[in-house]
GROMACS .gro file of N, CA and C in nm:
model
  219
    1MET      N    1   5.953   6.668  -1.678
    1MET     CA    2   5.864   6.576  -1.745
    1MET      C    3   5.941   6.474  -1.829
    2PHE      N    4   6.040   6.521  -1.902
    2PHE     CA    5   6.112   6.433  -1.993
    2PHE      C    6   6.225   6.355  -1.924
    3ASP      N    7   6.253   6.389  -1.801
    3ASP     CA    8   6.361   6.320  -1.730
    3ASP      C    9   6.330   6.173  -1.706
    4ASP      N   10   6.203   6.137  -1.707
    4ASP     CA   11   6.163   5.999  -1.682
    4ASP      C   12   6.185   5.908  -1.803
    5TYR      N   13   6.221   5.968  -1.918
    5TYR     CA   14   6.234   5.891  -2.042
    5TYR      C   15   6.381   5.879  -2.084
    6ARG      N   16   6.410   5.769  -2.152
    6ARG     CA   17   6.544   5.748  -2.206
    6ARG      C   18   6.566   5.841  -2.325
    7ASP      N   19   6.688   5.844  -2.377
    7ASP     CA   20   6.721   5.932  -2.490
    7ASP      C   21   6.656   5.887  -2.620
    8LEU      N   22   6.631   5.756  -2.635
    8LEU     CA   23   6.562   5.703  -2.752
    8LEU      C   24   6.427   5.648  -2.709
    9LEU      N   25   6.322   5.696  -2.773
    9LEU     CA   26   6.187   5.658  -2.736
    9LEU      C   27   6.128   5.561  -2.838
   10ASN      N   28   6.032   5.482  -2.794
   10ASN     CA   29   5.956   5.399  -2.886
   10ASN      C   30   5.822   5.467  -2.913
   11VAL      N   31   5.742   5.408  -2.999
   11VAL     CA   32   5.615   5.469  -3.038
   11VAL      C   33   5.522   5.486  -2.918
   12GLU      N   34   5.517   5.388  -2.832
   12GLU     CA   35   5.429   5.397  -2.715
   12GLU      C   36   5.465   5.516  -2.626
   13GLU      N   37   5.594   5.539  -2.609
   13GLU     CA   38   5.637   5.651  -2.527
   13GLU      C   39   5.605   5.785  -2.595
   14VAL      N   40   5.619   5.790  -2.726
   14VAL     CA   41   5.583   5.912  -2.799
   14VAL      C   42   5.433   5.939  -2.782
   15CYS      N   43   5.353   5.834  -2.791
   15CYS     CA   44   5.208   5.849  -2.770
   15CYS      C   45   5.179   5.905  -2.632
   16GLU      N   46   5.247   5.853  -2.533
   16GLU     CA   47   5.227   5.898  -2.396
   16GLU      C   48   5.266   6.045  -2.378
   17ILE      N   49   5.380   6.083  -2.432
   17ILE     CA   50   5.428   6.220  -2.416
   17ILE      C   51   5.337   6.319  -2.487
   18LEU      N   52   5.296   6.285  -2.610
   18LEU     CA   53   5.216   6.378  -2.690
   18LEU      C   54   5.066   6.361  -2.668
   19SER      N   55   5.027   6.263  -2.589
   19SER     CA   56   4.885   6.234  -2.564
   19SER      C   57   4.810   6.212  -2.695
   20ILE      N   58   4.866   6.123  -2.777
   20ILE     CA   59   4.803   6.088  -2.905
   20ILE      C   60   4.795   5.937  -2.915
   21GLY      N   61   4.714   5.889  -3.007
   21GLY     CA   62   4.701   5.746  -3.030
   21GLY      C   63   4.811   5.694  -3.123
   22LYS      N   64   4.816   5.563  -3.134
   22LYS     CA   65   4.920   5.502  -3.217
   22LYS      C   66   4.907   5.539  -3.364
   23ASN      N   67   4.784   5.544  -3.415
   23ASN     CA   68   4.766   5.580  -3.556
   23ASN      C   69   4.819   5.720  -3.584
   24ALA      N   70   4.787   5.813  -3.496
   24ALA     CA   71   4.836   5.950  -3.511
   24ALA      C   72   4.988   5.955  -3.500
   25ALA      N   73   5.044   5.876  -3.411
   25ALA     CA   74   5.190   5.873  -3.396
   25ALA      C   75   5.257   5.820  -3.522
   26TYR      N   76   5.204   5.712  -3.578
   26TYR     CA   77   5.263   5.657  -3.700
   26TYR      C   78   5.250   5.754  -3.817
   27ARG      N   79   5.138   5.827  -3.826
   27ARG     CA   80   5.124   5.928  -3.931
   27ARG      C   81   5.228   6.038  -3.912
   28LEU      N   82   5.249   6.078  -3.788
   28LEU     CA   83   5.348   6.181  -3.757
   28LEU      C   84   5.488   6.135  -3.794
   29LEU      N   85   5.522   6.011  -3.761
   29LEU     CA   86   5.653   5.957  -3.794
   29LEU      C   87   5.672   5.949  -3.946
   30ALA      N   88   5.570   5.904  -4.016
   30ALA     CA   89   5.579   5.889  -4.161
   30ALA      C   90   5.586   6.024  -4.232
   31SER      N   91   5.530   6.128  -4.171
   31SER     CA   92   5.528   6.260  -4.234
   31SER      C   93   5.665   6.326  -4.234
   32GLY      N   94   5.752   6.284  -4.143
   32GLY     CA   95   5.884   6.347  -4.134
   32GLY      C   96   5.885   6.470  -4.045
   33LYS      N   97   5.773   6.506  -3.987
   33LYS     CA   98   5.767   6.623  -3.899
   33LYS      C   99   5.837   6.598  -3.766
   34LEU      N  100   5.855   6.473  -3.734
   34LEU     CA  101   5.920   6.434  -3.609
   34LEU      C  102   6.045   6.354  -3.646
   35HIS      N  103   6.160   6.399  -3.600
   35HIS     CA  104   6.285   6.330  -3.631
   35HIS      C  105   6.283   6.189  -3.574
   36CYS      N  106   6.310   6.091  -3.659
   36CYS     CA  107   6.306   5.952  -3.615
   36CYS      C  108   6.380   5.865  -3.715
   37PHE      N  109   6.396   5.739  -3.681
   37PHE     CA  110   6.456   5.643  -3.773
   37PHE      C  111   6.403   5.505  -3.738
   38ARG      N  112   6.423   5.413  -3.829
   38ARG     CA  113   6.380   5.275  -3.805
   38ARG      C  114   6.503   5.187  -3.789
   39TYR      N  115   6.495   5.098  -3.693
   39TYR     CA  116   6.600   5.001  -3.669
   39TYR      C  117   6.533   4.865  -3.654
   40ASN      N  118   6.562   4.774  -3.747
   40ASN     CA  119   6.499   4.642  -3.746
   40ASN      C  120   6.346   4.652  -3.738
   41ARG      N  121   6.289   4.733  -3.822
   41ARG     CA  122   6.144   4.752  -3.833
   41ARG      C  123   6.079   4.817  -3.710
   42VAL      N  124   6.160   4.873  -3.622
   42VAL     CA  125   6.108   4.939  -3.502
   42VAL      C  126   6.144   5.087  -3.510
   43TRP      N  127   6.043   5.172  -3.494
   43TRP     CA  128   6.068   5.316  -3.495
   43TRP      C  129   6.139   5.357  -3.366
   44LYS      N  130   6.240   5.440  -3.380
   44LYS     CA  131   6.312   5.498  -3.268
   44LYS      C  132   6.306   5.649  -3.283
   45VAL      N  133   6.275   5.717  -3.176
   45VAL     CA  134   6.259   5.862  -3.180
   45VAL      C  135   6.349   5.923  -3.074
   46PRO      N  136   6.444   6.007  -3.114
   46PRO     CA  137   6.526   6.076  -3.013
   46PRO      C  138   6.439   6.168  -2.927
   47LYS      N  139   6.463   6.165  -2.799
   47LYS     CA  140   6.386   6.249  -2.708
   47LYS      C  141   6.396   6.396  -2.747
   48GLU      N  142   6.513   6.438  -2.791
   48GLU     CA  143   6.533   6.576  -2.834
   48GLU      C  144   6.447   6.609  -2.955
   49GLY      N  145   6.422   6.510  -3.040
   49GLY     CA  146   6.334   6.531  -3.155
   49GLY      C  147   6.192   6.561  -3.111
   50VAL      N  148   6.145   6.493  -3.009
   50VAL     CA  149   6.011   6.517  -2.957
   50VAL      C  150   6.004   6.656  -2.894
   51ILE      N  151   6.106   6.692  -2.819
   51ILE     CA  152   6.109   6.825  -2.756
   51ILE      C  153   6.108   6.933  -2.863
   52GLU      N  154   6.186   6.916  -2.969
   52GLU     CA  155   6.189   7.013  -3.078
   52GLU      C  156   6.054   7.021  -3.148
   53TYR      N  157   5.990   6.908  -3.170
   53TYR     CA  158   5.858   6.906  -3.232
   53TYR      C  159   5.758   6.984  -3.149
   54ILE      N  160   5.760   6.965  -3.019
   54ILE     CA  161   5.669   7.037  -2.929
   54ILE      C  162   5.697   7.187  -2.937
   55ARG      N  163   5.822   7.226  -2.938
   55ARG     CA  164   5.856   7.369  -2.949
   55ARG      C  165   5.805   7.427  -3.080
   56GLN      N  166   5.825   7.354  -3.190
   56GLN     CA  167   5.778   7.402  -3.320
   56GLN      C  168   5.627   7.417  -3.322
   57GLN      N  169   5.557   7.319  -3.269
   57GLN     CA  170   5.411   7.325  -3.268
   57GLN      C  171   5.362   7.438  -3.177
   58SER      N  172   5.431   7.460  -3.067
   58SER     CA  173   5.393   7.567  -2.975
   58SER      C  174   5.412   7.704  -3.040
   59SER      N  175   5.525   7.722  -3.108
   59SER     CA  176   5.549   7.852  -3.172
   59SER      C  177   5.456   7.872  -3.290
   60ALA      N  178   5.420   7.765  -3.361
   60ALA     CA  179   5.324   7.777  -3.471
   60ALA      C  180   5.188   7.817  -3.417
   61GLY      N  181   5.150   7.763  -3.305
   61GLY     CA  182   5.022   7.799  -3.244
   61GLY      C  183   5.019   7.944  -3.199
   62ILE      N  184   5.129   7.991  -3.147
   62ILE     CA  185   5.138   8.131  -3.104
   62ILE      C  186   5.129   8.223  -3.225
   63ARG      N  187   5.201   8.189  -3.334
   63ARG     CA  188   5.195   8.271  -3.456
   63ARG      C  189   5.054   8.274  -3.512
   64ASN      N  190   4.987   8.160  -3.515
   64ASN     CA  191   4.850   8.154  -3.567
   64ASN      C  192   4.755   8.235  -3.481
   65ALA      N  193   4.774   8.232  -3.351
   65ALA     CA  194   4.688   8.309  -3.261
   65ALA      C  195   4.709   8.458  -3.284
   66LYS      N  196   4.834   8.500  -3.305
   66LYS     CA  197   4.862   8.642  -3.332
   66LYS      C  198   4.800   8.684  -3.464
   67LEU      N  199   4.809   8.600  -3.565
   67LEU     CA  200   4.751   8.633  -3.694
   67LEU      C  201   4.600   8.645  -3.686
   68SER      N  202   4.536   8.554  -3.616
   68SER     CA  203   4.389   8.559  -3.607
   68SER      C  204   4.344   8.678  -3.522
   69SER      N  205   4.423   8.719  -3.425
   69SER     CA  206   4.385   8.835  -3.344
   69SER      C  207   4.399   8.963  -3.425
   70LYS      N  208   4.492   8.967  -3.520
   70LYS     CA  209   4.507   9.084  -3.607
   70LYS      C  210   4.388   9.095  -3.701
   71ASP      N  211   4.333   8.983  -3.741
   71ASP     CA  212   4.217   8.983  -3.830
   71ASP      C  213   4.095   9.045  -3.765
   72LYS      N  214   4.087   9.037  -3.634
   72LYS     CA  215   3.972   9.088  -3.561
   72LYS      C  216   3.976   9.239  -3.545
   73ILE      N  217   4.091   9.298  -3.566
   73ILE     CA  218   4.106   9.443  -3.547
   73ILE      C  219   4.043   9.519  -3.660
   0.00000   0.00000   0.00000
């Protein structure tokens, strides 16, 4: 999936990968949860940063699912 993208992504590409809108992407970038930097007023996001963000969110979802299943017992 990620082979089609360059090592540095722009906001539009981040939106495409994460299936989110531009406003959500800019909030994510501003929050610091996604590794990124600005160059000449343009956000640049390392592809590895997006992959790491997805891994973190996936593991957080798994932990939350395990916690909620324990509550049902």
